[in-house]
PDB file of C-alpha atoms in Angstrom:
ATOM      1  CA  MET A 161      -0.002  -0.013  -0.002  1.00  0.00           C
ATOM      2  CA  LEU A 162       2.682   2.513   1.003  1.00  0.00           C
ATOM      3  CA  VAL A 163       4.805   1.954  -2.119  1.00  0.00           C
ATOM      4  CA  ALA A 164       1.707   2.165  -4.340  1.00  0.00           C
ATOM      5  CA  ALA A 165       0.723   5.442  -2.699  1.00  0.00           C
ATOM      6  CA  THR A 166       4.245   6.786  -3.022  1.00  0.00           C
ATOM      7  CA  VAL A 167       4.633   6.643  -6.828  1.00  0.00           C
ATOM      8  CA  PRO A 168       1.648   8.942  -7.783  1.00  0.00           C
ATOM      9  CA  HIS A 169       2.973  11.804  -5.617  1.00  0.00           C
ATOM     10  CA  ASN A 170       3.430  14.840  -7.871  1.00  0.00           C
ATOM     11  CA  SER A 171       7.080  15.452  -7.036  1.00  0.00           C
ATOM     12  CA  ARG A 172       7.886  11.751  -7.718  1.00  0.00           C
ATOM     13  CA  LYS A 173       5.959  11.859 -11.019  1.00  0.00           C
ATOM     14  CA  CYS A 174       7.966  14.870 -12.142  1.00  0.00           C
ATOM     15  CA  CYS A 175      11.230  13.123 -11.272  1.00  0.00           C
ATOM     16  CA  ILE A 176      10.241   9.955 -13.094  1.00  0.00           C
ATOM     17  CA  ALA A 177       9.024  11.957 -16.162  1.00  0.00           C
ATOM     18  CA  ALA A 178      12.378  13.760 -16.312  1.00  0.00           C
ATOM     19  CA  LEU A 179      14.167  10.362 -16.727  1.00  0.00           C
ATOM     20  CA  GLY A 180      12.116   9.520 -19.838  1.00  0.00           C
ATOM     21  CA  THR A 181      13.830   9.313 -23.239  1.00  0.00           C
ATOM     22  CA  GLY A 182      12.535   9.400 -26.823  1.00  0.00           C
ATOM     23  CA  THR A 183      11.657  11.922 -29.496  1.00  0.00           C
ATOM     24  CA  THR A 184       8.077  11.016 -30.483  1.00  0.00           C
ATOM     25  CA  PHE A 185       6.973  10.281 -26.902  1.00  0.00           C
ATOM     26  CA  LYS A 186       8.811   9.890 -23.647  1.00  0.00           C
ATOM     27  CA  GLU A 187       9.440   6.391 -22.336  1.00  0.00           C
ATOM     28  CA  VAL A 188      10.823   5.346 -18.983  1.00  0.00           C
ATOM     29  CA  SER A 189      12.690   2.006 -19.219  1.00  0.00           C
ATOM     30  CA  LYS A 190      12.335  -0.909 -16.785  1.00  0.00           C
ATOM     31  CA  GLY A 191      16.007  -0.445 -15.820  1.00  0.00           C
ATOM     32  CA  ILE A 192      15.448   3.173 -14.795  1.00  0.00           C
ATOM     33  CA  MET A 193      12.358   2.269 -12.750  1.00  0.00           C
ATOM     34  CA  GLU A 194      14.287  -0.497 -10.960  1.00  0.00           C
ATOM     35  CA  LYS A 195      16.949   1.989  -9.938  1.00  0.00           C
ATOM     36  CA  PHE A 196      14.490   4.665  -8.852  1.00  0.00           C
ATOM     37  CA  GLN A 197      14.806   5.259  -5.110  1.00  0.00           C
ATOM     38  CA  ILE A 198      11.734   5.438  -2.846  1.00  0.00           C
ATOM     39  CA  PRO A 199      12.136   6.416   0.806  1.00  0.00           C
ATOM     40  CA  LEU A 200      11.140   3.333   2.880  1.00  0.00           C
ATOM     41  CA  PRO A 201      10.516   3.646   6.617  1.00  0.00           C
ATOM     42  CA  PRO A 202      10.596   0.615   8.938  1.00  0.00           C
ATOM     43  CA  LEU A 203       7.838  -1.969   8.323  1.00  0.00           C
ATOM     44  CA  GLU A 204       5.793  -1.081  11.448  1.00  0.00           C
ATOM     45  CA  GLU A 205       5.884   2.559  10.442  1.00  0.00           C
ATOM     46  CA  GLN A 206       4.769   1.628   6.914  1.00  0.00           C
ATOM     47  CA  ARG A 207       1.812  -0.277   8.354  1.00  0.00           C
ATOM     48  CA  ARG A 208       0.788   2.628  10.567  1.00  0.00           C
ATOM     49  CA  ILE A 209       0.967   5.124   7.668  1.00  0.00           C
ATOM     50  CA  ALA A 210      -0.851   2.685   5.348  1.00  0.00           C
ATOM     51  CA  ALA A 211      -3.676   2.263   7.861  1.00  0.00           C
ATOM     52  CA  ILE A 212      -4.183   6.050   8.091  1.00  0.00           C
ATOM     53  CA  LEU A 213      -4.137   6.437   4.277  1.00  0.00           C
ATOM     54  CA  ASP A 214      -6.550   3.488   3.947  1.00  0.00           C
ATOM     55  CA  ARG A 215      -9.083   5.162   6.247  1.00  0.00           C
ATOM     56  CA  ALA A 216      -8.794   8.500   4.414  1.00  0.00           C
ATOM     57  CA  ASP A 217      -9.160   6.688   1.046  1.00  0.00           C
ATOM     58  CA  ALA A 218     -12.265   4.854   2.315  1.00  0.00           C
ATOM     59  CA  VAL A 219     -13.916   8.175   3.135  1.00  0.00           C
ATOM     60  CA  ARG A 220     -13.049   9.495  -0.308  1.00  0.00           C
ATOM     61  CA  ARG A 221     -14.541   6.380  -2.021  1.00  0.00           C
ATOM     62  CA  LYS A 222     -17.749   6.587   0.012  1.00  0.00           C
ATOM     63  CA  ARG A 223     -18.235  10.212  -1.056  1.00  0.00           C
ATOM     64  CA  LYS A 224     -17.913   9.160  -4.725  1.00  0.00           C
ATOM     65  CA  GLU A 225     -20.377   6.325  -4.148  1.00  0.00           C
ATOM     66  CA  ALA A 226     -22.872   8.752  -2.582  1.00  0.00           C
ATOM     67  CA  ILE A 227     -22.741  10.949  -5.682  1.00  0.00           C
ATOM     68  CA  ALA A 228     -23.292   7.919  -7.986  1.00  0.00           C
ATOM     69  CA  LEU A 229     -26.232   6.814  -5.811  1.00  0.00           C
ATOM     70  CA  THR A 230     -28.026  10.195  -6.006  1.00  0.00           C
ATOM     71  CA  GLU A 231     -27.643  10.120  -9.792  1.00  0.00           C
ATOM     72  CA  GLU A 232     -29.195   6.669  -9.891  1.00  0.00           C
ATOM     73  CA  LEU A 233     -32.056   7.827  -7.618  1.00  0.00           C
ATOM     74  CA  LEU A 234     -32.767  10.711 -10.071  1.00  0.00           C
ATOM     75  CA  ARG A 235     -33.023   8.238 -12.963  1.00  0.00           C
ATOM     76  CA  SER A 236     -35.336   6.012 -10.899  1.00  0.00           C
ATOM     77  CA  GLN A 237     -37.529   9.021 -10.058  1.00  0.00           C
ATOM     78  CA  PHE A 238     -37.946   9.792 -13.767  1.00  0.00           C
ATOM     79  CA  LEU A 239     -39.067   6.234 -14.524  1.00  0.00           C
ATOM     80  CA  ASP A 240     -41.476   6.221 -11.605  1.00  0.00           C
ATOM     81  CA  MET A 241     -43.101   9.442 -12.767  1.00  0.00           C
ATOM     82  CA  PHE A 242     -43.023   9.025 -16.548  1.00  0.00           C
ATOM     83  CA  GLY A 243     -42.155   5.392 -17.386  1.00  0.00           C
ATOM     84  CA  ASN A 244     -39.956   4.098 -20.179  1.00  0.00           C
ATOM     85  CA  PRO A 245     -39.870   6.901 -22.805  1.00  0.00           C
ATOM     86  CA  VAL A 246     -39.791   4.431 -25.700  1.00  0.00           C
ATOM     87  CA  THR A 247     -42.495   1.954 -24.733  1.00  0.00           C
ATOM     88  CA  ASN A 248     -44.497   4.789 -23.086  1.00  0.00           C
ATOM     89  CA  PRO A 249     -46.542   2.589 -20.672  1.00  0.00           C
ATOM     90  CA  LYS A 250     -48.326   5.656 -19.174  1.00  0.00           C
ATOM     91  CA  GLY A 251     -49.669   6.646 -22.573  1.00  0.00           C
ATOM     92  CA  TRP A 252     -48.381  10.196 -22.744  1.00  0.00           C
ATOM     93  CA  GLU A 253     -48.927  12.178 -25.938  1.00  0.00           C
ATOM     94  CA  VAL A 254     -46.118  11.535 -28.400  1.00  0.00           C
ATOM     95  CA  ILE A 255     -44.760  14.548 -30.252  1.00  0.00           C
ATOM     96  CA  GLU A 256     -41.840  14.991 -32.662  1.00  0.00           C
ATOM     97  CA  LEU A 257     -38.978  17.013 -31.321  1.00  0.00           C
ATOM     98  CA  GLY A 258     -39.322  19.426 -34.253  1.00  0.00           C
ATOM     99  CA  ASN A 259     -42.688  20.528 -32.893  1.00  0.00           C
ATOM    100  CA  LEU A 260     -41.213  21.277 -29.436  1.00  0.00           C
ATOM    101  CA  ILE A 261     -38.375  23.566 -30.565  1.00  0.00           C
ATOM    102  CA  THR A 262     -38.065  26.923 -32.330  1.00  0.00           C
ATOM    103  CA  ASP A 263     -34.500  26.268 -33.635  1.00  0.00           C
ATOM    104  CA  ILE A 264     -31.475  24.024 -33.542  1.00  0.00           C
ATOM    105  CA  GLU A 265     -28.378  26.221 -33.400  1.00  0.00           C
ATOM    106  CA  SER A 266     -24.993  25.086 -34.676  1.00  0.00           C
ATOM    107  CA  GLY A 267     -21.673  26.110 -33.150  1.00  0.00           C
ATOM    108  CA  TRP A 268     -18.256  27.061 -34.468  1.00  0.00           C
ATOM    109  CA  SER A 269     -14.909  25.309 -34.211  1.00  0.00           C
ATOM    110  CA  PRO A 270     -11.952  27.539 -35.078  1.00  0.00           C
ATOM    111  CA  LYS A 271      -8.368  26.428 -34.410  1.00  0.00           C
ATOM    112  CA  CYS A 272      -7.729  26.636 -30.632  1.00  0.00           C
ATOM    113  CA  ASP A 273      -4.961  26.206 -28.105  1.00  0.00           C
ATOM    114  CA  SER A 274      -4.818  22.800 -26.490  1.00  0.00           C
ATOM    115  CA  ARG A 275      -5.036  24.220 -22.962  1.00  0.00           C
ATOM    116  CA  GLU A 276      -8.139  25.092 -20.997  1.00  0.00           C
ATOM    117  CA  ALA A 277      -9.184  28.757 -21.203  1.00  0.00           C
ATOM    118  CA  GLU A 278      -8.471  30.978 -18.186  1.00  0.00           C
ATOM    119  CA  ILE A 279     -11.520  32.505 -16.501  1.00  0.00           C
ATOM    120  CA  ASP A 280     -11.103  35.814 -18.355  1.00  0.00           C
ATOM    121  CA  GLU A 281     -10.405  34.186 -21.739  1.00  0.00           C
ATOM    122  CA  TRP A 282     -12.754  32.958 -24.416  1.00  0.00           C
ATOM    123  CA  GLY A 283     -12.897  29.201 -24.929  1.00  0.00           C
ATOM    124  CA  ILE A 284     -14.618  26.646 -27.158  1.00  0.00           C
ATOM    125  CA  LEU A 285     -16.343  23.685 -25.529  1.00  0.00           C
ATOM    126  CA  LYS A 286     -15.035  20.178 -26.280  1.00  0.00           C
ATOM    127  CA  LEU A 287     -17.285  17.175 -26.766  1.00  0.00           C
ATOM    128  CA  GLY A 288     -16.438  16.077 -23.234  1.00  0.00           C
ATOM    129  CA  ALA A 289     -18.476  18.999 -21.915  1.00  0.00           C
ATOM    130  CA  VAL A 290     -21.640  16.986 -22.628  1.00  0.00           C
ATOM    131  CA  THR A 291     -20.532  13.380 -23.252  1.00  0.00           C
ATOM    132  CA  TRP A 292     -21.476  11.982 -19.861  1.00  0.00           C
ATOM    133  CA  GLY A 293     -24.937  13.618 -19.656  1.00  0.00           C
ATOM    134  CA  TYR A 294     -23.945  16.467 -17.349  1.00  0.00           C
ATOM    135  CA  PHE A 295     -22.476  19.849 -18.352  1.00  0.00           C
ATOM    136  CA  ASN A 296     -18.742  20.134 -17.605  1.00  0.00           C
ATOM    137  CA  PRO A 297     -17.517  23.662 -18.369  1.00  0.00           C
ATOM    138  CA  SER A 298     -13.892  22.714 -17.660  1.00  0.00           C
ATOM    139  CA  GLU A 299     -13.930  20.699 -20.910  1.00  0.00           C
ATOM    140  CA  ASN A 300     -12.894  23.530 -23.168  1.00  0.00           C
ATOM    141  CA  LYS A 301     -10.033  24.835 -25.293  1.00  0.00           C
ATOM    142  CA  ALA A 302      -8.730  28.405 -25.232  1.00  0.00           C
ATOM    143  CA  LEU A 303      -9.353  30.520 -28.257  1.00  0.00           C
ATOM    144  CA  LEU A 304      -6.142  31.691 -29.967  1.00  0.00           C
ATOM    145  CA  PRO A 305      -5.252  35.347 -29.149  1.00  0.00           C
ATOM    146  CA  ASP A 306      -5.791  36.510 -32.748  1.00  0.00           C
ATOM    147  CA  THR A 307      -9.194  34.842 -33.177  1.00  0.00           C
ATOM    148  CA  VAL A 308     -12.212  37.150 -32.783  1.00  0.00           C
ATOM    149  CA  PRO A 309     -14.841  35.485 -30.556  1.00  0.00           C
ATOM    150  CA  ARG A 310     -18.484  35.158 -31.580  1.00  0.00           C
ATOM    151  CA  PRO A 311     -20.528  36.202 -28.523  1.00  0.00           C
ATOM    152  CA  GLU A 312     -23.812  35.040 -30.070  1.00  0.00           C
ATOM    153  CA  LEU A 313     -22.572  31.482 -29.584  1.00  0.00           C
ATOM    154  CA  GLU A 314     -21.793  31.926 -25.847  1.00  0.00           C
ATOM    155  CA  VAL A 315     -23.283  29.153 -23.737  1.00  0.00           C
ATOM    156  CA  LYS A 316     -25.682  30.425 -21.029  1.00  0.00           C
ATOM    157  CA  SER A 317     -27.375  28.922 -17.979  1.00  0.00           C
ATOM    158  CA  GLY A 318     -30.594  27.270 -19.070  1.00  0.00           C
ATOM    159  CA  ASP A 319     -29.243  26.059 -22.429  1.00  0.00           C
ATOM    160  CA  LEU A 320     -29.892  22.494 -23.541  1.00  0.00           C
ATOM    161  CA  LEU A 321     -26.923  21.042 -25.479  1.00  0.00           C
ATOM    162  CA  PHE A 322     -26.828  17.982 -27.727  1.00  0.00           C
ATOM    163  CA  SER A 323     -23.792  16.266 -29.225  1.00  0.00           C
ATOM    164  CA  ARG A 324     -24.454  15.735 -32.939  1.00  0.00           C
ATOM    165  CA  LYS A 325     -21.290  13.721 -33.666  1.00  0.00           C
ATOM    166  CA  ASN A 326     -19.391  11.085 -31.726  1.00  0.00           C
ATOM    167  CA  THR A 327     -19.081   7.265 -31.562  1.00  0.00           C
ATOM    168  CA  TYR A 328     -22.356   5.296 -31.788  1.00  0.00           C
ATOM    169  CA  GLU A 329     -22.203   4.732 -27.960  1.00  0.00           C
ATOM    170  CA  LEU A 330     -21.805   8.428 -27.247  1.00  0.00           C
ATOM    171  CA  VAL A 331     -23.487  10.312 -30.089  1.00  0.00           C
ATOM    172  CA  GLY A 332     -26.648  12.156 -29.033  1.00  0.00           C
ATOM    173  CA  ALA A 333     -25.578  12.826 -25.461  1.00  0.00           C
ATOM    174  CA  SER A 334     -27.333  15.858 -24.028  1.00  0.00           C
ATOM    175  CA  ALA A 335     -26.667  18.161 -21.072  1.00  0.00           C
ATOM    176  CA  PHE A 336     -28.643  20.915 -19.419  1.00  0.00           C
ATOM    177  CA  VAL A 337     -26.494  23.942 -18.494  1.00  0.00           C
ATOM    178  CA  HIS A 338     -27.449  24.463 -14.843  1.00  0.00           C
ATOM    179  CA  GLN A 339     -24.497  26.763 -14.131  1.00  0.00           C
ATOM    180  CA  THR A 340     -21.568  27.925 -16.232  1.00  0.00           C
ATOM    181  CA  ARG A 341     -18.720  30.429 -16.322  1.00  0.00           C
ATOM    182  CA  SER A 342     -18.795  33.149 -18.966  1.00  0.00           C
ATOM    183  CA  LYS A 343     -16.979  33.245 -22.309  1.00  0.00           C
ATOM    184  CA  LEU A 344     -17.509  29.635 -23.358  1.00  0.00           C
ATOM    185  CA  LEU A 345     -18.655  29.147 -26.935  1.00  0.00           C
ATOM    186  CA  LEU A 346     -20.698  26.471 -28.638  1.00  0.00           C
ATOM    187  CA  PRO A 347     -18.582  24.183 -30.902  1.00  0.00           C
ATOM    188  CA  ASP A 348     -19.498  22.823 -34.267  1.00  0.00           C
ATOM    189  CA  LEU A 349     -20.032  19.306 -32.910  1.00  0.00           C
ATOM    190  CA  ILE A 350     -22.683  20.366 -30.362  1.00  0.00           C
ATOM    191  CA  PHE A 351     -26.197  21.683 -31.075  1.00  0.00           C
ATOM    192  CA  ARG A 352     -28.094  24.078 -28.921  1.00  0.00           C
ATOM    193  CA  LEU A 353     -31.828  23.226 -28.762  1.00  0.00           C
ATOM    194  CA  CYS A 354     -34.050  26.295 -28.539  1.00  0.00           C
ATOM    195  CA  LEU A 355     -37.338  25.283 -26.940  1.00  0.00           C
ATOM    196  CA  LYS A 356     -40.938  26.439 -27.112  1.00  0.00           C
ATOM    197  CA  ASN A 357     -42.589  27.286 -23.816  1.00  0.00           C
ATOM    198  CA  THR A 358     -44.662  24.095 -24.016  1.00  0.00           C
ATOM    199  CA  ILE A 359     -41.698  21.945 -22.935  1.00  0.00           C
ATOM    200  CA  ASN A 360     -39.507  22.105 -19.840  1.00  0.00           C
ATOM    201  CA  PRO A 361     -35.805  21.980 -20.670  1.00  0.00           C
ATOM    202  CA  VAL A 362     -34.918  19.783 -17.662  1.00  0.00           C
ATOM    203  CA  TYR A 363     -37.580  17.282 -18.552  1.00  0.00           C
ATOM    204  CA  LEU A 364     -36.448  17.219 -22.195  1.00  0.00           C
ATOM    205  CA  TRP A 365     -32.794  16.767 -21.078  1.00  0.00           C
ATOM    206  CA  GLN A 366     -33.768  13.817 -18.892  1.00  0.00           C
ATOM    207  CA  VAL A 367     -35.993  12.127 -21.467  1.00  0.00           C
ATOM    208  CA  LEU A 368     -33.186  12.418 -24.071  1.00  0.00           C
ATOM    209  CA  SER A 369     -30.734  10.939 -21.494  1.00  0.00           C
ATOM    210  CA  GLN A 370     -32.663   7.777 -20.644  1.00  0.00           C
ATOM    211  CA  LYS A 371     -30.948   4.576 -21.831  1.00  0.00           C
ATOM    212  CA  ALA A 372     -33.857   3.406 -23.957  1.00  0.00           C
ATOM    213  CA  MET A 373     -34.115   6.764 -25.666  1.00  0.00           C
ATOM    214  CA  ARG A 374     -30.389   6.921 -26.326  1.00  0.00           C
ATOM    215  CA  VAL A 375     -30.727   3.755 -28.337  1.00  0.00           C
ATOM    216  CA  GLU A 376     -33.427   5.403 -30.466  1.00  0.00           C
ATOM    217  CA  ILE A 377     -31.310   8.508 -30.850  1.00  0.00           C
ATOM    218  CA  SER A 378     -28.290   6.522 -32.046  1.00  0.00           C
ATOM    219  CA  LYS A 379     -30.484   5.105 -34.865  1.00  0.00           C
ATOM    220  CA  LEU A 380     -30.725   8.653 -36.277  1.00  0.00           C
ATOM    221  CA  ALA A 381     -26.957   8.795 -36.822  1.00  0.00           C
ATOM    222  CA  SER A 382     -25.316   8.160 -40.151  1.00  0.00           C
ATOM    223  CA  GLY A 383     -21.798   8.241 -41.457  1.00  0.00           C
ATOM    224  CA  SER A 384     -19.406   6.603 -43.896  1.00  0.00           C
ATOM    225  CA  ALA A 385     -16.961   3.935 -42.859  1.00  0.00           C
ATOM    226  CA  GLY A 386     -14.082   5.350 -40.900  1.00  0.00           C
ATOM    227  CA  SER A 387     -15.924   8.504 -39.857  1.00  0.00           C
ATOM    228  CA  MET A 388     -17.785   9.311 -36.643  1.00  0.00           C
ATOM    229  CA  PRO A 389     -21.584   8.966 -36.837  1.00  0.00           C
ATOM    230  CA  ASN A 390     -23.424  12.251 -37.246  1.00  0.00           C
ATOM    231  CA  ILE A 391     -27.027  13.284 -36.495  1.00  0.00           C
ATOM    232  CA  SER A 392     -28.420  15.899 -38.857  1.00  0.00           C
ATOM    233  CA  LYS A 393     -30.857  18.616 -37.768  1.00  0.00           C
ATOM    234  CA  ALA A 394     -33.499  17.176 -40.094  1.00  0.00           C
ATOM    235  CA  ARG A 395     -33.272  13.713 -38.591  1.00  0.00           C
ATOM    236  CA  LEU A 396     -33.166  15.005 -35.044  1.00  0.00           C
ATOM    237  CA  ARG A 397     -36.407  16.895 -35.596  1.00  0.00           C
ATOM    238  CA  THR A 398     -38.194  13.596 -36.360  1.00  0.00           C
ATOM    239  CA  LEU A 399     -37.416  12.064 -32.970  1.00  0.00           C
ATOM    240  CA  ASN A 400     -40.674  11.007 -31.236  1.00  0.00           C
ATOM    241  CA  LEU A 401     -40.896  11.861 -27.538  1.00  0.00           C
ATOM    242  CA  PRO A 402     -43.541  11.268 -24.862  1.00  0.00           C
ATOM    243  CA  ILE A 403     -44.723  14.559 -23.455  1.00  0.00           C
ATOM    244  CA  PRO A 404     -46.604  14.562 -20.108  1.00  0.00           C
ATOM    245  CA  PRO A 405     -48.527  17.643 -18.892  1.00  0.00           C
ATOM    246  CA  LEU A 406     -46.361  20.673 -18.261  1.00  0.00           C
ATOM    247  CA  ASN A 407     -47.241  20.737 -14.529  1.00  0.00           C
ATOM    248  CA  MET A 408     -45.691  17.281 -14.154  1.00  0.00           C
ATOM    249  CA  GLN A 409     -42.596  18.377 -16.050  1.00  0.00           C
ATOM    250  CA  LEU A 410     -42.261  21.387 -13.670  1.00  0.00           C
ATOM    251  CA  LYS A 411     -42.704  19.067 -10.644  1.00  0.00           C
ATOM    252  CA  TYR A 412     -39.835  16.908 -11.907  1.00  0.00           C
ATOM    253  CA  HIS A 413     -37.733  20.060 -12.450  1.00  0.00           C
ATOM    254  CA  GLN A 414     -38.223  20.918  -8.796  1.00  0.00           C
ATOM    255  CA  ILE A 415     -37.037  17.417  -7.787  1.00  0.00           C
ATOM    256  CA  VAL A 416     -33.901  17.882  -9.981  1.00  0.00           C
ATOM    257  CA  ASN A 417     -33.230  21.250  -8.254  1.00  0.00           C
ATOM    258  CA  LEU A 418     -33.231  19.429  -4.918  1.00  0.00           C
ATOM    259  CA  PHE A 419     -30.889  16.833  -6.402  1.00  0.00           C
ATOM    260  CA  TRP A 420     -28.488  19.527  -7.609  1.00  0.00           C
ATOM    261  CA  LYS A 421     -28.464  21.111  -4.155  1.00  0.00           C
ATOM    262  CA  GLN A 422     -27.669  17.739  -2.492  1.00  0.00           C
ATOM    263  CA  GLN A 423     -25.077  16.929  -5.135  1.00  0.00           C
ATOM    264  CA  ASN A 424     -23.274  20.234  -4.582  1.00  0.00           C
ATOM    265  CA  HIS A 425     -23.022  19.390  -0.872  1.00  0.00           C
ATOM    266  CA  GLN A 426     -21.687  15.952  -1.701  1.00  0.00           C
ATOM    267  CA  LYS A 427     -19.100  17.378  -4.126  1.00  0.00           C
ATOM    268  CA  ASP A 428     -17.931  19.806  -1.470  1.00  0.00           C
ATOM    269  CA  PHE A 429     -17.507  16.866   0.956  1.00  0.00           C
ATOM    270  CA  LEU A 430     -15.678  14.889  -1.765  1.00  0.00           C
ATOM    271  CA  GLN A 431     -13.303  17.771  -2.385  1.00  0.00           C
ATOM    272  CA  SER A 432     -12.612  18.015   1.334  1.00  0.00           C
ATOM    273  CA  SER A 433     -11.891  14.294   1.563  1.00  0.00           C
ATOM    274  CA  GLU A 434      -9.609  14.528  -1.524  1.00  0.00           C
ATOM    275  CA  ASN A 435      -7.735  17.479   0.077  1.00  0.00           C
ATOM    276  CA  LEU A 436      -7.369  15.496   3.307  1.00  0.00           C
ATOM    277  CA  PHE A 437      -6.042  12.411   1.545  1.00  0.00           C
ATOM    278  CA  ASN A 438      -3.509  14.429  -0.442  1.00  0.00           C
ATOM    279  CA  SER A 439      -2.420  16.337   2.639  1.00  0.00           C
ATOM    280  CA  LEU A 440      -1.894  13.063   4.559  1.00  0.00           C
ATOM    281  CA  LEU A 441      -0.002  11.634   1.606  1.00  0.00           C
ATOM    282  CA  GLN A 442       2.391  14.589   1.497  1.00  0.00           C
ATOM    283  CA  SER A 443       2.887  14.507   5.257  1.00  0.00           C
ATOM    284  CA  ALA A 444       3.808  10.833   5.001  1.00  0.00           C
ATOM    285  CA  PHE A 445       6.439  11.586   2.335  1.00  0.00           C
ATOM    286  CA  ARG A 446       7.922  14.298   4.565  1.00  0.00           C
ATOM    287  CA  GLY A 447       8.013  11.928   7.563  1.00  0.00           C
ATOM    288  CA  GLU A 448       5.550  14.046   9.464  1.00  0.00           C
ATOM    289  CA  LEU A 449       2.629  11.655   9.687  1.00  0.00           C
TER     290      LEU A 449
END
């Protein structure tokens, strides 16, 4: 345990990386790793330190499990209220997506820096910002200094985003922008769905995110061999969706708001446990634990 915990330490990683050789990509040989020195206290001291780190790591893992559990509860709540969106056992009215929206906006993908944009810089979202069903604003690339931004493509709170191009497993992922920093722009690979007032954006996000519906969405994708599947605006508009009364959609939105509040608390707790674990790890390396 102690040796395994030692290697990931940032200072050790930097030292190991500096020993790498190669022009295309750096490689650390087995011989170098065998000679790499790791401080090793007496066995009893190792066991004591390992026990402390194990307890801190257990807290960290439980926080992650709690976040995953609340996400599963949210999915279960959707199915309890609305049923499977494809088989539609509750008999909701079925409406094509094209009749629920006013527009499908496309983004823009200029050449960008590979790094994430600073808070005062303009950036372009990457596919990873929506791939897993939740909006992640840190998944972005900084706009190059000489590129003029397009503010009309700035992503705002309340937007519903949809990935039009990806692998068959990931194409059609959607994310509701609950909160976001400023100066992040919509990329070419992500649509923004502009909704009529007859549909709640959180309900639409969740119905698009259900496993059964994701299968139906993937059927809309097309593409030649060797290219990523793409969903056109025209095909997306034909997607059939079960639409319950608006008051039920709003009730579900309220439940999701409670979920977000709880999840924020859990993420704060997770960050605290991560900080504690890393602090203990560094103290162990300095011989102060």
